[in-house]
Coordinates of C-alpha atoms in Angstrom, one line a residue:
M1 CA -7.4 -34.4 26.3
Y2 CA -3.6 -34.4 28.5
I3 CA -0.6 -34.6 27.1
E4 CA 3.1 -34.9 28.6
V5 CA 5.4 -32.6 26.6
E6 CA 8.1 -32.8 29.6
K7 CA 8.7 -35.4 31.7
G8 CA 5.7 -34.9 34.6
I9 CA 5.1 -32.3 33.0
T10 CA 1.0 -33.1 30.7
V11 CA -0.5 -29.2 29.8
F12 CA -4.2 -29.8 28.8
V13 CA -5.8 -29.7 25.0
E14 CA -9.0 -29.6 23.6
D15 CA -9.6 -30.6 21.0
L16 CA -12.5 -30.2 18.8
N17 CA -13.6 -31.6 15.6
P18 CA -16.1 -31.7 13.2
G19 CA -15.1 -33.9 10.9
P20 CA -12.0 -36.3 8.8
N21 CA -11.8 -33.7 6.4
S22 CA -11.2 -31.0 8.5
K23 CA -8.8 -28.4 8.2
T24 CA -6.9 -28.0 11.7
I25 CA -6.2 -24.3 13.8
F26 CA -3.8 -24.9 16.6
F27 CA -4.2 -21.9 19.1
V28 CA -2.0 -20.7 21.0
H29 CA -3.7 -17.7 24.4
G30 CA -2.1 -14.9 26.1
W31 CA -0.8 -13.4 29.3
P32 CA -3.3 -14.1 32.3
L33 CA -5.4 -16.5 30.0
N34 CA -6.3 -20.1 29.5
H35 CA -7.7 -22.2 25.9
S36 CA -11.2 -20.9 27.3
M37 CA -10.4 -17.6 26.0
F38 CA -11.3 -18.7 23.0
S39 CA -14.7 -19.6 23.1
Y40 CA -16.6 -17.8 21.1
Q41 CA -14.2 -18.7 18.1
F42 CA -15.0 -22.3 19.5
N43 CA -18.9 -22.0 19.2
V44 CA -19.0 -20.9 14.8
L45 CA -15.8 -21.8 13.7
P46 CA -16.3 -25.6 14.2
Q47 CA -19.2 -25.4 12.1
H48 CA -18.2 -24.3 8.8
G49 CA -15.3 -27.5 9.4
F50 CA -12.9 -26.1 10.9
R51 CA -10.9 -28.3 13.3
C52 CA -9.9 -25.8 16.7
V53 CA -7.1 -27.1 18.5
A54 CA -6.5 -25.2 22.1
M55 CA -3.8 -26.1 24.8
D56 CA -3.4 -24.5 27.9
I57 CA 0.5 -22.9 28.4
R58 CA 2.1 -24.3 31.3
G59 CA 0.8 -23.0 34.1
N60 CA -1.9 -21.9 33.0
G61 CA -5.5 -23.1 33.2
Q62 CA -6.2 -27.2 33.5
S63 CA -2.3 -28.2 32.9
D64 CA 0.2 -28.8 34.6
K65 CA 1.6 -25.6 36.7
P66 CA 5.8 -26.4 37.3
W67 CA 8.1 -23.9 38.6
S68 CA 10.3 -23.7 35.1
G69 CA 9.5 -23.9 32.4
Y70 CA 8.4 -20.6 30.3
T71 CA 11.1 -19.2 28.1
Y72 CA 9.7 -18.6 24.5
D73 CA 11.6 -21.3 23.3
R74 CA 10.5 -24.1 26.6
L75 CA 7.6 -23.1 25.3
A76 CA 7.4 -23.2 22.5
D77 CA 8.4 -26.7 22.7
D78 CA 5.5 -27.8 24.2
I79 CA 3.1 -26.4 20.5
Y80 CA 6.2 -29.0 18.5
V81 CA 5.3 -31.9 21.2
V82 CA 1.7 -31.4 20.9
L83 CA 1.3 -31.0 17.6
E84 CA 4.3 -33.7 16.9
A85 CA 1.1 -36.0 19.6
L86 CA -1.2 -35.3 17.6
Q87 CA 0.6 -36.2 14.2
I88 CA -1.7 -32.2 13.2
R89 CA 0.0 -31.9 9.1
D90 CA -0.2 -28.3 7.4
A91 CA -2.3 -26.6 10.4
V92 CA -3.2 -22.8 10.9
L93 CA -0.9 -21.6 14.1
L94 CA -2.8 -18.7 15.7
G95 CA -0.6 -17.0 18.6
F96 CA -2.3 -14.6 20.9
S97 CA -0.5 -11.6 22.3
V98 CA 2.6 -13.2 23.7
G99 CA 0.9 -16.9 22.3
G100 CA 2.0 -14.8 19.3
A101 CA 5.7 -14.0 20.6
I102 CA 5.6 -18.4 21.4
S103 CA 4.0 -18.8 18.3
I104 CA 6.2 -16.6 16.1
R105 CA 9.4 -18.6 18.3
Y106 CA 7.8 -21.9 17.3
M107 CA 8.3 -20.8 13.7
S108 CA 11.8 -20.0 13.6
R109 CA 12.9 -22.6 16.0
Y110 CA 10.9 -25.2 14.1
E111 CA 11.5 -24.4 10.1
G112 CA 7.3 -23.7 10.3
R113 CA 7.0 -27.7 10.9
H114 CA 3.4 -28.7 10.5
I115 CA 1.9 -25.2 10.2
S116 CA 0.9 -24.1 6.1
K117 CA -0.5 -20.3 7.5
L118 CA -0.1 -18.5 11.1
A119 CA -2.5 -15.7 12.4
L120 CA -1.3 -13.3 14.6
V121 CA -3.9 -12.2 16.7
D122 CA -3.2 -8.3 18.7
A123 CA 1.0 -10.7 19.0
V124 CA 3.3 -9.0 21.4
S125 CA 6.1 -8.4 18.7
P126 CA 8.2 -7.5 18.1
S127 CA 9.4 -7.1 21.7
F128 CA 7.3 -5.8 24.8
V129 CA 9.4 -3.1 26.1
K130 CA 11.3 -0.5 24.0
M131 CA 14.5 -1.5 22.4
P132 CA 16.2 -0.4 19.6
G133 CA 14.6 -2.6 16.3
S134 CA 11.0 -2.1 18.6
P135 CA 10.0 1.0 20.0
Y136 CA 6.5 1.3 20.1
G137 CA 6.2 -1.1 23.8
V138 CA 6.3 -0.2 27.9
S139 CA 9.5 1.2 29.0
K140 CA 10.7 -1.6 30.8
E141 CA 10.4 0.4 34.5
Q142 CA 6.2 0.1 33.5
A143 CA 6.6 -3.5 32.8
E144 CA 9.3 -4.0 36.3
E145 CA 6.2 -1.9 37.4
L146 CA 4.1 -4.5 36.3
I147 CA 5.2 -7.7 38.1
S148 CA 5.6 -6.1 41.4
Q149 CA 1.7 -5.1 41.7
M150 CA 2.4 -9.1 40.5
Y151 CA 3.9 -9.7 44.0
A152 CA 2.0 -7.7 46.2
N153 CA -1.9 -8.0 45.0
L154 CA -2.8 -10.1 41.9
P155 CA -6.7 -9.8 41.9
E156 CA -6.0 -6.0 41.2
L157 CA -3.7 -6.1 39.1
L158 CA -5.7 -8.2 37.2
N159 CA -8.9 -6.2 37.3
T160 CA -6.8 -3.3 36.1
V161 CA -5.7 -4.9 33.5
S162 CA -8.5 -6.8 32.7
L163 CA -10.4 -3.1 32.1
Q164 CA -7.3 -1.8 29.8
F165 CA -7.4 -5.3 27.8
F166 CA -11.1 -3.5 26.0
N167 CA -11.7 -1.2 23.3
R168 CA -15.3 -0.5 25.4
N169 CA -17.7 -1.4 27.8
L170 CA -17.8 -5.4 28.2
G171 CA -19.7 -5.4 31.4
T172 CA -19.5 -7.3 34.1
A173 CA -19.9 -10.9 33.6
T174 CA -17.5 -10.5 31.2
L175 CA -14.3 -8.7 33.1
Q176 CA -15.2 -11.0 36.0
W177 CA -14.7 -14.0 33.6
F178 CA -10.8 -12.2 32.4
V179 CA -10.3 -12.1 35.7
K180 CA -10.8 -16.0 36.7
M181 CA -9.3 -17.2 33.3
G182 CA -6.4 -14.6 35.6
L183 CA -6.8 -16.4 38.5
D184 CA -7.3 -20.0 37.5
S185 CA -3.2 -19.4 37.2
A186 CA 0.3 -20.3 38.7
S187 CA 0.9 -16.8 40.0
Y188 CA 4.3 -17.8 40.2
A189 CA 4.0 -18.4 35.7
L190 CA 2.1 -15.5 35.5
I191 CA 4.6 -13.8 36.9
K192 CA 7.4 -15.8 34.9
I193 CA 5.8 -16.0 31.9
M194 CA 6.1 -11.6 32.3
Q195 CA 10.0 -11.7 32.9
A196 CA 10.3 -13.3 29.5
A197 CA 8.0 -11.5 27.8
V198 CA 10.3 -8.3 29.5
R199 CA 13.1 -10.8 28.8
E200 CA 13.5 -12.0 25.2
N201 CA 12.4 -10.3 21.8
V202 CA 11.2 -11.7 17.8
I203 CA 13.1 -9.3 16.3
N204 CA 15.1 -12.0 14.9
D205 CA 12.7 -15.0 14.6
L206 CA 10.6 -12.8 12.0
G207 CA 13.0 -13.0 9.2
Q208 CA 12.8 -16.3 9.1
I209 CA 8.7 -17.0 9.0
R210 CA 8.7 -18.5 5.4
V211 CA 4.3 -18.9 5.3
P212 CA 1.3 -17.3 4.7
T213 CA 1.1 -14.4 7.9
G214 CA -2.2 -12.9 8.4
I215 CA -1.2 -10.4 11.3
F216 CA -4.6 -9.1 12.8
H217 CA -4.5 -6.7 15.6
G218 CA -7.0 -3.6 17.9
I219 CA -6.5 0.1 16.6
H220 CA -6.4 1.0 19.4
D221 CA -5.6 -2.1 22.1
Q222 CA -3.7 0.3 24.7
L223 CA -1.1 -3.2 25.5
I224 CA 1.1 -3.8 22.5
P225 CA 0.0 0.0 20.2
F226 CA -1.6 -1.3 16.7
K227 CA 2.6 0.8 15.3
S228 CA 3.5 -2.4 16.2
A229 CA 1.4 -4.6 14.0
E230 CA 2.6 -2.7 10.6
L231 CA 6.8 -3.6 11.7
T232 CA 6.0 -6.9 12.1
Q233 CA 4.4 -6.4 8.8
Q234 CA 7.3 -5.0 7.3
Q235 CA 9.0 -7.6 9.2
I236 CA 7.5 -11.1 8.0
K237 CA 8.0 -11.6 3.4
G238 CA 4.8 -11.1 2.1
S239 CA 2.3 -10.8 5.4
K240 CA -1.0 -9.2 5.7
L241 CA -2.2 -6.3 8.4
F242 CA -5.8 -6.6 9.5
P243 CA -6.8 -3.3 11.2
F244 CA -9.7 -4.0 13.9
D245 CA -11.5 -0.3 14.1
N246 CA -13.4 -0.9 17.0
S247 CA -10.9 -3.3 19.3
G248 CA -8.2 -3.0 21.6
H249 CA -5.8 -6.3 22.8
G250 CA -8.8 -8.5 23.5
M251 CA -10.3 -9.0 19.9
P252 CA -10.9 -12.7 19.7
I253 CA -13.7 -11.6 22.1
E254 CA -15.2 -7.9 22.0
Q255 CA -14.9 -7.5 17.6
A256 CA -15.9 -11.4 17.8
D257 CA -17.9 -12.2 14.7
D258 CA -15.8 -9.5 12.5
F259 CA -12.8 -11.9 14.0
N260 CA -13.9 -15.3 12.6
K261 CA -15.1 -13.7 9.4
K262 CA -12.2 -12.8 8.6
L263 CA -9.7 -14.9 10.3
M264 CA -11.4 -17.6 7.8
E265 CA -11.5 -16.5 4.6
F266 CA -7.8 -15.3 5.7
I267 CA -8.0 -19.5 6.1
Q268 CA -9.1 -19.9 3.0
S269 CA -7.6 -17.3 0.7

């Protein structure tokens, strides 16, 4: 389905609802992907009574691809519009990678409305680049180089990132799937979302989260170091850290069975 989030701009939403008493999980994907990255969750979680709702962030997947609107605030606003439109209550908000940062911003900006639990998965938190209060990210120079590569040769960059994304070789077909998801996005949207990740941070948002929070993070994450997850856990009162010993940055794909089990345990606890 398509939901208008701003005048003339719609986002694509997948809604897998196994029944009237289903617990809702609202998925927010990361850069450079779309909702299809959660296929290994959608295949399983509805069998256990979970309603899985996922949106393609503007500029990605099947959503509209406007020139503007790629700040953390605006992307959090899009989440709010979709939750309101679907009248979702007491959901688990699950944010992956930069989708984790956007979800954190949503929780502070909207005081956690509609949300009863938060799941942060390999989240870009507290920041993508190194800065005071968040020393474990990439350097600003490395981040700017990523953006330069997107201007010069996006397919080549996506191929390179696919090799860094996972902790082990998942085969050519999976890497091609990853690259295809990236190429289904507008290149300028990927650039602008990366620019937002370089420019923004969620350091001041973390202390405003008031719901039970699970932090799921791959030990071998090359893109967002595990130490960032530990720092995030320290900043969110009462949160719990779930380390994944055999994952890099692509845990929902490369360690899907373990992730699904831990996620369900967290939701049901």
